[in-house]
Amino acid sequence: KAGVTQTPRYLIKTRGQQVTLSCSPISGHRSVSWYQQTPGQGLQFLFEYFSETQRNKGNFPGRFSGRQFSNSRSEMNVSTLELGDSALYLCASSSLGTDYGYTFGSGTRLTVV
Amino acid sequence: SQQGEEDPQALSIQEGENATMNCSYKTSINNLQWYRQNSGRGLVHLILIRSNEREKHSGRLRVTLDTSKKSSSLLITASRAADTASYFCADGDGRASKIIFGSGTRLSIRP
């Protein structure tokens, strides 16, 4: 079956702009989580959605937001981009949440200039 | 903030040798998961061990869990060049609906 698909793979944006990243989970998976990975901070949890509801949120400013659609596809949005937002953004899907392993997408590499 | 911490941060071994990585965590867990990440790519789930299990095997992987010490170890036997990657532990708490990753161990396999 198809894996987790993240688009786009690479993105270059200018400070102050906004960006939307997309994630299509494995068919049948209802939980989608987002992580930010940077060399300095490692893998940081952003938020998790299950059946269109945000169940958990990490310690990120309100500029970071997300949503999940009825087909479980998820988007995350970052507004007013800052240089420090440059990172690899990873999406992971799971059928039943943290009691089982997560399947990750290849990520979106965001560079803010 | 990260919950798990891997040790060592970096490890370089000869092909064919065994590699052991350790992970410590701070609070109670439902399970402990190990992932591999090749450079700049997504993470691949390797193995999950539940809090009531002490040891688990999967191919060349062996994971142990000591809940009294809040620690886990991942052993890769008979290492191969393809095992070169970063390895992360992550603790799962079903109630929190999230898994928290450690900082990772960079494993290099020398030919």
PDB file of C-alpha atoms in Angstrom:
ATOM      1  CA  LYS A   1       0.000   0.000   0.000  1.00  0.00           C
ATOM      2  CA  ALA A   2       1.095   3.578  -0.537  1.00  0.00           C
ATOM      3  CA  GLY A   3       3.108   5.193   2.231  1.00  0.00           C
ATOM      4  CA  VAL A   4       2.765   8.596   3.814  1.00  0.00           C
ATOM      5  CA  THR A   5       3.055  11.285   1.164  1.00  0.00           C
ATOM      6  CA  GLN A   6       4.286  14.758   1.954  1.00  0.00           C
ATOM      7  CA  THR A   7       4.275  17.621  -0.505  1.00  0.00           C
ATOM      8  CA  PRO A   8       6.190  19.543  -1.494  1.00  0.00           C
ATOM      9  CA  ARG A   9       9.571  17.902  -0.827  1.00  0.00           C
ATOM     10  CA  TYR A  10      11.480  21.172  -0.864  1.00  0.00           C
ATOM     11  CA  LEU A  11      10.398  24.741  -0.340  1.00  0.00           C
ATOM     12  CA  ILE A  12      12.180  28.074  -0.185  1.00  0.00           C
ATOM     13  CA  LYS A  13      10.307  30.996   1.325  1.00  0.00           C
ATOM     14  CA  THR A  14      11.125  34.537   2.363  1.00  0.00           C
ATOM     15  CA  ARG A  15      10.820  35.846   5.901  1.00  0.00           C
ATOM     16  CA  GLY A  16       7.331  37.117   6.600  1.00  0.00           C
ATOM     17  CA  GLN A  17       5.637  34.850   4.087  1.00  0.00           C
ATOM     18  CA  GLN A  18       3.362  31.983   4.983  1.00  0.00           C
ATOM     19  CA  VAL A  19       3.566  28.360   3.924  1.00  0.00           C
ATOM     20  CA  THR A  20       1.248  25.358   3.780  1.00  0.00           C
ATOM     21  CA  LEU A  21       2.541  21.806   3.879  1.00  0.00           C
ATOM     22  CA  SER A  22       0.467  18.778   3.003  1.00  0.00           C
ATOM     23  CA  CYS A  23       0.422  15.213   4.275  1.00  0.00           C
ATOM     24  CA  SER A  24      -1.553  12.245   2.997  1.00  0.00           C
ATOM     25  CA  PRO A  25      -1.510   9.390   5.506  1.00  0.00           C
ATOM     26  CA  ILE A  26      -1.635   5.699   4.802  1.00  0.00           C
ATOM     27  CA  SER A  27      -5.112   4.685   3.762  1.00  0.00           C
ATOM     28  CA  GLY A  28      -7.148   3.841   6.838  1.00  0.00           C
ATOM     29  CA  HIS A  29      -4.883   5.701   9.269  1.00  0.00           C
ATOM     30  CA  ARG A  30      -6.829   8.308  11.178  1.00  0.00           C
ATOM     31  CA  SER A  31      -4.056   9.755  13.323  1.00  0.00           C
ATOM     32  CA  VAL A  32      -1.637  12.254  11.782  1.00  0.00           C
ATOM     33  CA  SER A  33       1.205  13.862  13.708  1.00  0.00           C
ATOM     34  CA  TRP A  34       3.605  16.589  12.686  1.00  0.00           C
ATOM     35  CA  TYR A  35       7.191  17.050  13.817  1.00  0.00           C
ATOM     36  CA  GLN A  36       9.817  19.692  13.230  1.00  0.00           C
ATOM     37  CA  GLN A  37      13.412  18.528  12.972  1.00  0.00           C
ATOM     38  CA  THR A  38      16.358  20.886  13.273  1.00  0.00           C
ATOM     39  CA  PRO A  39      20.026  20.185  14.047  1.00  0.00           C
ATOM     40  CA  GLY A  40      19.826  22.198  17.252  1.00  0.00           C
ATOM     41  CA  GLN A  41      16.488  21.091  18.700  1.00  0.00           C
ATOM     42  CA  GLY A  42      16.122  17.613  17.237  1.00  0.00           C
ATOM     43  CA  LEU A  43      12.644  16.226  16.654  1.00  0.00           C
ATOM     44  CA  GLN A  44      10.003  18.444  18.201  1.00  0.00           C
ATOM     45  CA  PHE A  45       6.339  17.494  18.344  1.00  0.00           C
ATOM     46  CA  LEU A  46       4.037  20.042  16.716  1.00  0.00           C
ATOM     47  CA  PHE A  47       0.530  18.579  16.893  1.00  0.00           C
ATOM     48  CA  GLU A  48      -1.548  15.480  16.396  1.00  0.00           C
ATOM     49  CA  TYR A  49      -4.918  15.092  14.712  1.00  0.00           C
ATOM     50  CA  PHE A  50      -7.362  12.247  14.924  1.00  0.00           C
ATOM     51  CA  SER A  51     -10.627  12.212  12.997  1.00  0.00           C
ATOM     52  CA  GLU A  52     -10.342  15.937  12.208  1.00  0.00           C
ATOM     53  CA  THR A  53      -9.782  16.893  15.868  1.00  0.00           C
ATOM     54  CA  GLN A  54      -6.545  18.202  17.293  1.00  0.00           C
ATOM     55  CA  ARG A  55      -5.830  15.976  20.286  1.00  0.00           C
ATOM     56  CA  ASN A  56      -2.466  17.325  21.297  1.00  0.00           C
ATOM     57  CA  LYS A  57      -0.257  20.295  20.610  1.00  0.00           C
ATOM     58  CA  GLY A  58       3.415  20.929  21.243  1.00  0.00           C
ATOM     59  CA  ASN A  59       5.072  24.078  22.517  1.00  0.00           C
ATOM     60  CA  PHE A  60       5.101  26.105  19.351  1.00  0.00           C
ATOM     61  CA  PRO A  61       3.831  29.652  18.811  1.00  0.00           C
ATOM     62  CA  GLY A  62       0.409  30.294  17.347  1.00  0.00           C
ATOM     63  CA  ARG A  63       2.003  30.912  13.953  1.00  0.00           C
ATOM     64  CA  PHE A  64       2.031  27.148  13.582  1.00  0.00           C
ATOM     65  CA  SER A  65      -1.375  25.689  12.885  1.00  0.00           C
ATOM     66  CA  GLY A  66      -2.818  22.623  11.299  1.00  0.00           C
ATOM     67  CA  ARG A  67      -5.970  20.871  10.300  1.00  0.00           C
ATOM     68  CA  GLN A  68      -7.197  17.510   9.187  1.00  0.00           C
ATOM     69  CA  PHE A  69      -9.803  16.787   6.574  1.00  0.00           C
ATOM     70  CA  SER A  70     -12.495  14.130   6.519  1.00  0.00           C
ATOM     71  CA  ASN A  71     -10.291  11.908   4.321  1.00  0.00           C
ATOM     72  CA  SER A  72      -7.563  12.128   7.027  1.00  0.00           C
ATOM     73  CA  ARG A  73      -5.290  14.251   4.871  1.00  0.00           C
ATOM     74  CA  SER A  74      -3.644  16.943   6.936  1.00  0.00           C
ATOM     75  CA  GLU A  75      -2.119  20.325   6.335  1.00  0.00           C
ATOM     76  CA  MET A  76       0.066  22.465   8.496  1.00  0.00           C
ATOM     77  CA  ASN A  77       0.468  26.177   8.055  1.00  0.00           C
ATOM     78  CA  VAL A  78       3.184  28.489   9.261  1.00  0.00           C
ATOM     79  CA  SER A  79       2.466  32.189   9.031  1.00  0.00           C
ATOM     80  CA  THR A  80       4.914  35.080   9.227  1.00  0.00           C
ATOM     81  CA  LEU A  81       7.905  32.863   8.594  1.00  0.00           C
ATOM     82  CA  GLU A  82      11.110  33.424  10.534  1.00  0.00           C
ATOM     83  CA  LEU A  83      14.619  32.253   9.713  1.00  0.00           C
ATOM     84  CA  GLY A  84      14.418  29.827  12.623  1.00  0.00           C
ATOM     85  CA  ASP A  85      11.529  28.018  10.987  1.00  0.00           C
ATOM     86  CA  SER A  86      13.958  26.495   8.508  1.00  0.00           C
ATOM     87  CA  ALA A  87      13.702  22.782   9.193  1.00  0.00           C
ATOM     88  CA  LEU A  88      12.647  19.388   7.991  1.00  0.00           C
ATOM     89  CA  TYR A  89       8.932  18.977   8.691  1.00  0.00           C
ATOM     90  CA  LEU A  90       7.874  15.386   9.113  1.00  0.00           C
ATOM     91  CA  CYS A  91       4.409  13.948   9.077  1.00  0.00           C
ATOM     92  CA  ALA A  92       3.584  10.571  10.582  1.00  0.00           C
ATOM     93  CA  SER A  93       0.440   8.512  10.467  1.00  0.00           C
ATOM     94  CA  SER A  94      -0.800   5.764  12.701  1.00  0.00           C
ATOM     95  CA  SER A  95      -3.863   3.589  12.749  1.00  0.00           C
ATOM     96  CA  LEU A  96      -4.539   3.739  16.453  1.00  0.00           C
ATOM     97  CA  GLY A  97      -2.101   6.245  17.913  1.00  0.00           C
ATOM     98  CA  THR A  98       0.914   5.826  20.124  1.00  0.00           C
ATOM     99  CA  ASP A  99       0.347   2.197  21.048  1.00  0.00           C
ATOM    100  CA  TYR A 100       1.584   1.221  17.613  1.00  0.00           C
ATOM    101  CA  GLY A 101       4.446   2.352  15.447  1.00  0.00           C
ATOM    102  CA  TYR A 102       4.196   5.428  13.327  1.00  0.00           C
ATOM    103  CA  THR A 103       4.830   5.567   9.589  1.00  0.00           C
ATOM    104  CA  PHE A 104       6.659   8.679   8.515  1.00  0.00           C
ATOM    105  CA  GLY A 105       6.710  10.531   5.243  1.00  0.00           C
ATOM    106  CA  SER A 106       9.957  11.681   3.652  1.00  0.00           C
ATOM    107  CA  GLY A 107       9.421  15.184   4.930  1.00  0.00           C
ATOM    108  CA  THR A 108       9.307  18.694   3.546  1.00  0.00           C
ATOM    109  CA  ARG A 109      12.559  20.609   3.716  1.00  0.00           C
ATOM    110  CA  LEU A 110      11.652  24.262   4.335  1.00  0.00           C
ATOM    111  CA  THR A 111      14.279  26.944   3.939  1.00  0.00           C
ATOM    112  CA  VAL A 112      13.445  30.484   4.998  1.00  0.00           C
ATOM    113  CA  VAL A 113      15.690  33.193   3.562  1.00  0.00           C
TER     114      VAL A 113
ATOM    115  CA  SER B   1      11.473  19.375  25.373  1.00  0.00           C
ATOM    116  CA  GLN B   2      12.715  15.885  24.592  1.00  0.00           C
ATOM    117  CA  GLN B   3      12.023  13.049  26.945  1.00  0.00           C
ATOM    118  CA  GLY B   4      14.382  10.353  25.799  1.00  0.00           C
ATOM    119  CA  GLU B   5      18.119  10.710  25.580  1.00  0.00           C
ATOM    120  CA  GLU B   6      20.266   8.367  23.543  1.00  0.00           C
ATOM    121  CA  ASP B   7      23.760   7.355  24.420  1.00  0.00           C
ATOM    122  CA  PRO B   8      26.228   7.525  22.796  1.00  0.00           C
ATOM    123  CA  GLN B   9      25.568  10.499  20.526  1.00  0.00           C
ATOM    124  CA  ALA B  10      27.811   8.977  17.871  1.00  0.00           C
ATOM    125  CA  LEU B  11      29.160   5.487  17.311  1.00  0.00           C
ATOM    126  CA  SER B  12      31.571   4.196  14.684  1.00  0.00           C
ATOM    127  CA  ILE B  13      32.181   0.467  14.299  1.00  0.00           C
ATOM    128  CA  GLN B  14      33.595  -2.001  11.814  1.00  0.00           C
ATOM    129  CA  GLU B  15      31.244  -3.829   9.491  1.00  0.00           C
ATOM    130  CA  GLY B  16      30.272  -7.143  11.024  1.00  0.00           C
ATOM    131  CA  GLU B  17      30.561  -5.919  14.623  1.00  0.00           C
ATOM    132  CA  ASN B  18      27.607  -5.415  16.934  1.00  0.00           C
ATOM    133  CA  ALA B  19      26.288  -1.947  17.770  1.00  0.00           C
ATOM    134  CA  THR B  20      24.587  -1.081  21.038  1.00  0.00           C
ATOM    135  CA  MET B  21      22.694   2.129  21.677  1.00  0.00           C
ATOM    136  CA  ASN B  22      21.051   3.158  24.898  1.00  0.00           C
ATOM    137  CA  CYS B  23      18.064   5.319  25.640  1.00  0.00           C
ATOM    138  CA  SER B  24      16.896   6.820  28.908  1.00  0.00           C
ATOM    139  CA  TYR B  25      13.536   8.409  29.529  1.00  0.00           C
ATOM    140  CA  LYS B  26      12.018  10.406  32.344  1.00  0.00           C
ATOM    141  CA  THR B  27       8.381   9.577  32.948  1.00  0.00           C
ATOM    142  CA  SER B  28       6.173   6.510  32.760  1.00  0.00           C
ATOM    143  CA  ILE B  29       5.538   5.041  29.335  1.00  0.00           C
ATOM    144  CA  ASN B  30       3.134   2.750  27.525  1.00  0.00           C
ATOM    145  CA  ASN B  31       5.809   1.630  25.129  1.00  0.00           C
ATOM    146  CA  LEU B  32       9.235   2.466  23.815  1.00  0.00           C
ATOM    147  CA  GLN B  33       9.833   2.672  20.089  1.00  0.00           C
ATOM    148  CA  TRP B  34      12.993   2.737  18.020  1.00  0.00           C
ATOM    149  CA  TYR B  35      13.330   4.442  14.661  1.00  0.00           C
ATOM    150  CA  ARG B  36      16.047   4.767  12.049  1.00  0.00           C
ATOM    151  CA  GLN B  37      16.641   7.834   9.897  1.00  0.00           C
ATOM    152  CA  ASN B  38      18.864   7.914   6.880  1.00  0.00           C
ATOM    153  CA  SER B  39      20.387  11.294   6.158  1.00  0.00           C
ATOM    154  CA  GLY B  40      17.709  13.949   5.711  1.00  0.00           C
ATOM    155  CA  ARG B  41      14.917  11.446   5.157  1.00  0.00           C
ATOM    156  CA  GLY B  42      11.863  10.337   7.077  1.00  0.00           C
ATOM    157  CA  LEU B  43      12.033   7.983  10.018  1.00  0.00           C
ATOM    158  CA  VAL B  44      11.496   4.257   9.682  1.00  0.00           C
ATOM    159  CA  HIS B  45       9.875   2.371  12.534  1.00  0.00           C
ATOM    160  CA  LEU B  46      12.098  -0.502  13.646  1.00  0.00           C
ATOM    161  CA  ILE B  47      10.590  -2.049  16.734  1.00  0.00           C
ATOM    162  CA  LEU B  48       8.209  -1.334  19.594  1.00  0.00           C
ATOM    163  CA  ILE B  49       8.484  -2.800  23.063  1.00  0.00           C
ATOM    164  CA  ARG B  50       5.634  -2.451  25.543  1.00  0.00           C
ATOM    165  CA  SER B  51       6.091  -1.478  29.158  1.00  0.00           C
ATOM    166  CA  ASN B  52       5.274  -5.017  30.344  1.00  0.00           C
ATOM    167  CA  GLU B  53       7.903  -6.590  28.066  1.00  0.00           C
ATOM    168  CA  ARG B  54      11.592  -6.925  28.902  1.00  0.00           C
ATOM    169  CA  GLU B  55      13.095  -8.049  25.624  1.00  0.00           C
ATOM    170  CA  LYS B  56      12.076  -8.232  22.004  1.00  0.00           C
ATOM    171  CA  HIS B  57      13.749  -9.437  18.827  1.00  0.00           C
ATOM    172  CA  SER B  58      13.256  -8.602  15.174  1.00  0.00           C
ATOM    173  CA  GLY B  59      15.779  -9.994  12.714  1.00  0.00           C
ATOM    174  CA  ARG B  60      19.185  -8.587  13.659  1.00  0.00           C
ATOM    175  CA  LEU B  61      17.622  -6.221  16.197  1.00  0.00           C
ATOM    176  CA  ARG B  62      17.279  -6.872  19.891  1.00  0.00           C
ATOM    177  CA  VAL B  63      15.644  -4.383  22.217  1.00  0.00           C
ATOM    178  CA  THR B  64      15.560  -4.509  25.992  1.00  0.00           C
ATOM    179  CA  LEU B  65      13.540  -2.410  28.383  1.00  0.00           C
ATOM    180  CA  ASP B  66      14.212  -1.802  32.067  1.00  0.00           C
ATOM    181  CA  THR B  67      11.343   0.225  33.488  1.00  0.00           C
ATOM    182  CA  SER B  68      12.954   0.378  36.928  1.00  0.00           C
ATOM    183  CA  LYS B  69      15.902   2.236  35.423  1.00  0.00           C
ATOM    184  CA  LYS B  70      13.789   3.987  32.802  1.00  0.00           C
ATOM    185  CA  SER B  71      16.128   2.794  30.092  1.00  0.00           C
ATOM    186  CA  SER B  72      16.163   0.792  26.891  1.00  0.00           C
ATOM    187  CA  SER B  73      18.875  -0.532  24.641  1.00  0.00           C
ATOM    188  CA  LEU B  74      18.962  -1.391  20.958  1.00  0.00           C
ATOM    189  CA  LEU B  75      21.435  -3.989  19.759  1.00  0.00           C
ATOM    190  CA  ILE B  76      22.148  -4.423  16.051  1.00  0.00           C
ATOM    191  CA  THR B  77      24.081  -7.597  15.397  1.00  0.00           C
ATOM    192  CA  ALA B  78      26.401  -8.278  12.464  1.00  0.00           C
ATOM    193  CA  SER B  79      26.273  -4.665  11.291  1.00  0.00           C
ATOM    194  CA  ARG B  80      26.223  -3.789   7.603  1.00  0.00           C
ATOM    195  CA  ALA B  81      27.066  -0.621   5.686  1.00  0.00           C
ATOM    196  CA  ALA B  82      23.332  -0.073   5.139  1.00  0.00           C
ATOM    197  CA  ASP B  83      22.885   0.267   8.910  1.00  0.00           C
ATOM    198  CA  THR B  84      24.663   3.633   8.771  1.00  0.00           C
ATOM    199  CA  ALA B  85      21.988   6.060   9.972  1.00  0.00           C
ATOM    200  CA  SER B  86      20.719   7.928  12.999  1.00  0.00           C
ATOM    201  CA  TYR B  87      18.738   5.931  15.515  1.00  0.00           C
ATOM    202  CA  PHE B  88      16.099   7.448  17.768  1.00  0.00           C
ATOM    203  CA  CYS B  89      14.130   6.138  20.658  1.00  0.00           C
ATOM    204  CA  ALA B  90      10.662   7.490  21.301  1.00  0.00           C
ATOM    205  CA  ASP B  91       8.378   6.928  24.239  1.00  0.00           C
ATOM    206  CA  GLY B  92       4.679   6.476  23.704  1.00  0.00           C
ATOM    207  CA  ASP B  93       2.013   7.417  26.167  1.00  0.00           C
ATOM    208  CA  GLY B  94      -1.379   6.496  24.782  1.00  0.00           C
ATOM    209  CA  ARG B  95      -3.111   9.118  26.867  1.00  0.00           C
ATOM    210  CA  ALA B  96      -0.945  11.898  25.500  1.00  0.00           C
ATOM    211  CA  SER B  97      -1.520  10.855  21.871  1.00  0.00           C
ATOM    212  CA  LYS B  98       2.054  11.700  20.987  1.00  0.00           C
ATOM    213  CA  ILE B  99       5.491  10.157  21.016  1.00  0.00           C
ATOM    214  CA  ILE B 100       8.500  12.099  22.176  1.00  0.00           C
ATOM    215  CA  PHE B 101      11.849  11.523  20.541  1.00  0.00           C
ATOM    216  CA  GLY B 102      15.319  11.526  21.998  1.00  0.00           C
ATOM    217  CA  SER B 103      18.247  13.299  20.380  1.00  0.00           C
ATOM    218  CA  GLY B 104      19.467  10.226  18.519  1.00  0.00           C
ATOM    219  CA  THR B 105      22.630   8.187  18.031  1.00  0.00           C
ATOM    220  CA  ARG B 106      24.548   8.585  14.774  1.00  0.00           C
ATOM    221  CA  LEU B 107      25.839   5.170  13.768  1.00  0.00           C
ATOM    222  CA  SER B 108      28.593   4.840  11.170  1.00  0.00           C
ATOM    223  CA  ILE B 109      29.647   1.458   9.832  1.00  0.00           C
ATOM    224  CA  ARG B 110      33.199   1.318   8.494  1.00  0.00           C
ATOM    225  CA  PRO B 111      33.860  -1.117   5.622  1.00  0.00           C
TER     226      PRO B 111
END
